[in-house]
PDB file of C-alpha atoms in Angstrom:
ATOM      1  CA  MET A   1       0.029  -0.017   0.006  1.00  0.00           C
ATOM      2  CA  LEU A   2       1.075   3.582  -0.593  1.00  0.00           C
ATOM      3  CA  SER A   3       2.651   5.540   2.246  1.00  0.00           C
ATOM      4  CA  PRO A   4       5.448   8.129   2.366  1.00  0.00           C
ATOM      5  CA  LYS A   5       8.983   6.974   3.049  1.00  0.00           C
ATOM      6  CA  ARG A   6       9.543   9.863   5.435  1.00  0.00           C
ATOM      7  CA  THR A   7       7.811  13.136   6.399  1.00  0.00           C
ATOM      8  CA  LYS A   8       8.981  16.293   8.084  1.00  0.00           C
ATOM      9  CA  TYR A   9       6.369  15.763  10.811  1.00  0.00           C
ATOM     10  CA  ARG A  10       4.807  12.544  11.878  1.00  0.00           C
ATOM     11  CA  LYS A  11       1.418  13.810  12.918  1.00  0.00           C
ATOM     12  CA  MET A  12      -0.858  16.272  11.165  1.00  0.00           C
ATOM     13  CA  GLN A  13      -3.901  18.303  12.058  1.00  0.00           C
ATOM     14  CA  ARG A  14      -7.214  17.409  10.358  1.00  0.00           C
ATOM     15  CA  GLY A  15      -7.700  20.434   8.169  1.00  0.00           C
ATOM     16  CA  ARG A  16     -10.852  21.105   6.121  1.00  0.00           C
ATOM     17  CA  LEU A  17     -12.395  19.730   2.963  1.00  0.00           C
ATOM     18  CA  LYS A  18     -13.843  22.905   1.441  1.00  0.00           C
ATOM     19  CA  GLY A  19     -13.357  24.159  -2.099  1.00  0.00           C
ATOM     20  CA  LYS A  20     -12.800  22.596  -5.489  1.00  0.00           C
ATOM     21  CA  ALA A  21      -9.613  21.207  -7.000  1.00  0.00           C
ATOM     22  CA  CYS A  22      -7.714  23.870  -8.924  1.00  0.00           C
ATOM     23  CA  ARG A  23      -4.919  21.533  -9.962  1.00  0.00           C
ATOM     24  CA  ASN A  24      -4.876  17.883 -11.055  1.00  0.00           C
ATOM     25  CA  ASN A  25      -8.345  18.418 -12.560  1.00  0.00           C
ATOM     26  CA  LYS A  26      -7.601  17.618 -16.215  1.00  0.00           C
ATOM     27  CA  LEU A  27      -6.410  14.509 -18.051  1.00  0.00           C
ATOM     28  CA  VAL A  28      -2.702  14.837 -18.677  1.00  0.00           C
ATOM     29  CA  HIS A  29      -1.200  11.371 -19.425  1.00  0.00           C
ATOM     30  CA  GLY A  30      -4.031   9.183 -20.610  1.00  0.00           C
ATOM     31  CA  ALA A  31      -7.266   9.219 -22.535  1.00  0.00           C
ATOM     32  CA  TYR A  32      -9.581   7.829 -19.796  1.00  0.00           C
ATOM     33  CA  GLY A  33      -9.941   8.771 -16.145  1.00  0.00           C
ATOM     34  CA  ILE A  34     -11.891   8.797 -12.936  1.00  0.00           C
ATOM     35  CA  GLN A  35     -12.753  12.239 -11.544  1.00  0.00           C
ATOM     36  CA  ALA A  36     -14.018  12.869  -8.024  1.00  0.00           C
ATOM     37  CA  LEU A  37     -17.337  14.752  -7.555  1.00  0.00           C
ATOM     38  CA  GLU A  38     -17.313  14.967  -3.824  1.00  0.00           C
ATOM     39  CA  PRO A  39     -14.712  15.826  -1.099  1.00  0.00           C
ATOM     40  CA  VAL A  40     -13.259  12.898   0.877  1.00  0.00           C
ATOM     41  CA  TRP A  41     -10.199  11.474   2.587  1.00  0.00           C
ATOM     42  CA  LEU A  42      -9.180   8.548   0.357  1.00  0.00           C
ATOM     43  CA  THR A  43      -7.173   5.940   2.312  1.00  0.00           C
ATOM     44  CA  SER A  44      -4.270   4.031   0.793  1.00  0.00           C
ATOM     45  CA  ARG A  45      -6.302   0.770   1.126  1.00  0.00           C
ATOM     46  CA  GLN A  46      -9.120   2.276  -1.051  1.00  0.00           C
ATOM     47  CA  ILE A  47      -6.671   3.418  -3.704  1.00  0.00           C
ATOM     48  CA  GLU A  48      -4.998   0.019  -3.781  1.00  0.00           C
ATOM     49  CA  ALA A  49      -8.389  -1.795  -4.073  1.00  0.00           C
ATOM     50  CA  ALA A  50      -9.390   0.328  -7.107  1.00  0.00           C
ATOM     51  CA  ARG A  51      -5.916  -0.093  -8.644  1.00  0.00           C
ATOM     52  CA  ARG A  52      -6.130  -3.911  -8.329  1.00  0.00           C
ATOM     53  CA  VAL A  53      -9.580  -3.932  -9.995  1.00  0.00           C
ATOM     54  CA  ILE A  54      -8.328  -1.769 -12.934  1.00  0.00           C
ATOM     55  CA  THR A  55      -5.251  -3.877 -13.555  1.00  0.00           C
ATOM     56  CA  ARG A  56      -7.272  -7.083 -13.508  1.00  0.00           C
ATOM     57  CA  ALA A  57      -9.978  -5.738 -15.756  1.00  0.00           C
ATOM     58  CA  THR A  58      -7.614  -4.433 -18.344  1.00  0.00           C
ATOM     59  CA  LYS A  59      -5.500  -7.655 -18.148  1.00  0.00           C
ATOM     60  CA  ARG A  60      -2.442  -5.402 -17.555  1.00  0.00           C
ATOM     61  CA  GLN A  61      -2.499  -3.962 -21.065  1.00  0.00           C
ATOM     62  CA  GLY A  62      -1.923  -0.250 -21.506  1.00  0.00           C
ATOM     63  CA  LYS A  63      -0.669   2.034 -18.725  1.00  0.00           C
ATOM     64  CA  LEU A  64      -2.319   3.114 -15.475  1.00  0.00           C
ATOM     65  CA  TRP A  65      -1.433   6.401 -13.706  1.00  0.00           C
ATOM     66  CA  ILE A  66      -2.371   6.892 -10.043  1.00  0.00           C
ATOM     67  CA  LYS A  67      -2.666  10.697  -9.847  1.00  0.00           C
ATOM     68  CA  VAL A  68      -3.030  10.900  -6.123  1.00  0.00           C
ATOM     69  CA  PHE A  69      -0.682   9.963  -3.207  1.00  0.00           C
ATOM     70  CA  PRO A  70      -1.654   9.458   0.464  1.00  0.00           C
ATOM     71  CA  ASP A  71       0.653  11.841   2.335  1.00  0.00           C
ATOM     72  CA  LYS A  72      -1.543  12.909   5.323  1.00  0.00           C
ATOM     73  CA  SER A  73      -1.248  10.846   8.436  1.00  0.00           C
ATOM     74  CA  VAL A  74      -4.319   9.903  10.513  1.00  0.00           C
ATOM     75  CA  THR A  75      -3.798   9.061  14.136  1.00  0.00           C
ATOM     76  CA  ALA A  76      -5.888   6.884  16.407  1.00  0.00           C
ATOM     77  CA  ARG A  77      -5.745   6.567  20.220  1.00  0.00           C
ATOM     78  CA  ALA A  78      -5.634   3.099  21.841  1.00  0.00           C
ATOM     79  CA  GLU A  79      -9.031   1.590  22.714  1.00  0.00           C
ATOM     80  CA  GLU A  80     -10.256   2.405  26.269  1.00  0.00           C
ATOM     81  CA  SER A  81      -7.407   4.876  26.945  1.00  0.00           C
ATOM     82  CA  ARG A  82      -8.030   7.663  29.354  1.00  0.00           C
ATOM     83  CA  MET A  83      -8.275  11.386  28.376  1.00  0.00           C
ATOM     84  CA  GLY A  84      -5.101  13.302  28.064  1.00  0.00           C
ATOM     85  CA  SER A  85      -1.614  11.737  27.523  1.00  0.00           C
ATOM     86  CA  GLY A  86      -1.263  13.208  24.052  1.00  0.00           C
ATOM     87  CA  LYS A  87      -2.183  12.440  20.491  1.00  0.00           C
ATOM     88  CA  GLY A  88      -2.348   8.771  19.321  1.00  0.00           C
ATOM     89  CA  ALA A  89       0.064   6.985  17.023  1.00  0.00           C
ATOM     90  CA  VAL A  90      -0.183   7.138  13.251  1.00  0.00           C
ATOM     91  CA  ASP A  91      -2.796   4.588  12.179  1.00  0.00           C
ATOM     92  CA  TYR A  92      -3.099   5.030   8.343  1.00  0.00           C
ATOM     93  CA  TRP A  93      -2.488   7.468   5.540  1.00  0.00           C
ATOM     94  CA  VAL A  94      -4.959   9.401   3.435  1.00  0.00           C
ATOM     95  CA  VAL A  95      -5.029  11.847   0.524  1.00  0.00           C
ATOM     96  CA  VAL A  96      -7.350  14.854   0.622  1.00  0.00           C
ATOM     97  CA  ILE A  97      -9.567  14.697  -2.448  1.00  0.00           C
ATOM     98  CA  LYS A  98     -11.594  17.690  -3.554  1.00  0.00           C
ATOM     99  CA  PRO A  99     -14.317  17.809  -6.231  1.00  0.00           C
ATOM    100  CA  GLY A 100     -12.708  17.881  -9.656  1.00  0.00           C
ATOM    101  CA  ASN A 101      -9.604  15.803  -8.724  1.00  0.00           C
ATOM    102  CA  ILE A 102      -8.450  13.142 -11.229  1.00  0.00           C
ATOM    103  CA  ILE A 103      -7.728   9.970  -9.261  1.00  0.00           C
ATOM    104  CA  PHE A 104      -6.785   7.474 -12.018  1.00  0.00           C
ATOM    105  CA  GLU A 105      -5.818   7.780 -15.712  1.00  0.00           C
ATOM    106  CA  LEU A 106      -5.635   5.019 -18.303  1.00  0.00           C
ATOM    107  CA  SER A 107      -3.759   5.129 -21.625  1.00  0.00           C
ATOM    108  CA  ASP A 108      -5.559   5.143 -25.031  1.00  0.00           C
ATOM    109  CA  THR A 109      -3.991   1.891 -26.078  1.00  0.00           C
ATOM    110  CA  ILE A 110      -6.758   0.083 -24.181  1.00  0.00           C
ATOM    111  CA  PRO A 111     -10.059  -0.444 -26.085  1.00  0.00           C
ATOM    112  CA  LEU A 112     -12.913   1.898 -25.046  1.00  0.00           C
ATOM    113  CA  GLU A 113     -15.247  -0.852 -23.810  1.00  0.00           C
ATOM    114  CA  ILE A 114     -12.612  -2.478 -21.612  1.00  0.00           C
ATOM    115  CA  ALA A 115     -11.436   0.810 -20.172  1.00  0.00           C
ATOM    116  CA  LYS A 116     -15.004   2.011 -19.538  1.00  0.00           C
ATOM    117  CA  ARG A 117     -15.856  -1.216 -17.707  1.00  0.00           C
ATOM    118  CA  ALA A 118     -12.567  -1.198 -15.667  1.00  0.00           C
ATOM    119  CA  LEU A 119     -13.202   2.387 -14.488  1.00  0.00           C
ATOM    120  CA  GLU A 120     -16.818   1.665 -13.606  1.00  0.00           C
ATOM    121  CA  VAL A 121     -15.884  -1.218 -11.397  1.00  0.00           C
ATOM    122  CA  ALA A 122     -13.002   0.789  -9.826  1.00  0.00           C
ATOM    123  CA  SER A 123     -15.343   3.693  -9.029  1.00  0.00           C
ATOM    124  CA  GLN A 124     -17.535   1.292  -7.095  1.00  0.00           C
ATOM    125  CA  LYS A 125     -14.591   0.601  -4.804  1.00  0.00           C
ATOM    126  CA  LEU A 126     -14.331   4.362  -3.960  1.00  0.00           C
ATOM    127  CA  PRO A 127     -16.504   5.871  -1.213  1.00  0.00           C
ATOM    128  CA  ILE A 128     -17.651   8.887  -3.290  1.00  0.00           C
ATOM    129  CA  LYS A 129     -19.508   9.790  -6.428  1.00  0.00           C
ATOM    130  CA  THR A 130     -17.283   9.844  -9.403  1.00  0.00           C
ATOM    131  CA  LYS A 131     -17.361  10.668 -13.127  1.00  0.00           C
ATOM    132  CA  ILE A 132     -15.724   8.633 -15.777  1.00  0.00           C
ATOM    133  CA  LEU A 133     -13.844  10.717 -18.258  1.00  0.00           C
ATOM    134  CA  LEU A 134     -13.785   9.392 -21.853  1.00  0.00           C
ATOM    135  CA  PRO A 135     -12.404  10.842 -25.095  1.00  0.00           C
ATOM    136  CA  ALA A 136     -14.701  13.340 -26.826  1.00  0.00           C
ATOM    137  CA  GLU A 137     -15.223  11.197 -29.971  1.00  0.00           C
ATOM    138  CA  SER A 138     -16.663   8.295 -27.993  1.00  0.00           C
ATOM    139  CA  TYR A 139     -19.883  10.222 -26.854  1.00  0.00           C
TER     140      TYR A 139
END
């Protein structure tokens, strides 16, 4: 699963999920993609689950780009611990997704039907509403 090798600070504050994506909101590498329509924290497990589905559905032909990386740490306190005694240990890693973010891209060497089906199944693995981006001539 994806996680940073090292970070400047181990623990982060929660932050907010307001606003739209002003970068990473257009297809750059491939012809097909999955675009987020809602704000969410995507965990590294969810990204990995969607990646596995795409690679299996496309039978590893073409190229897949994962356009997001989980670099925000989420901490959790031990069960039944008392109040105080500081912030918990790092539990898992997330990426902050805002509406408009491209999450995955697929190359145009994959046939349209296979790519469309792979992205539909992958979007079901994600906890948000998504939009599948296809080339303009396929509409």
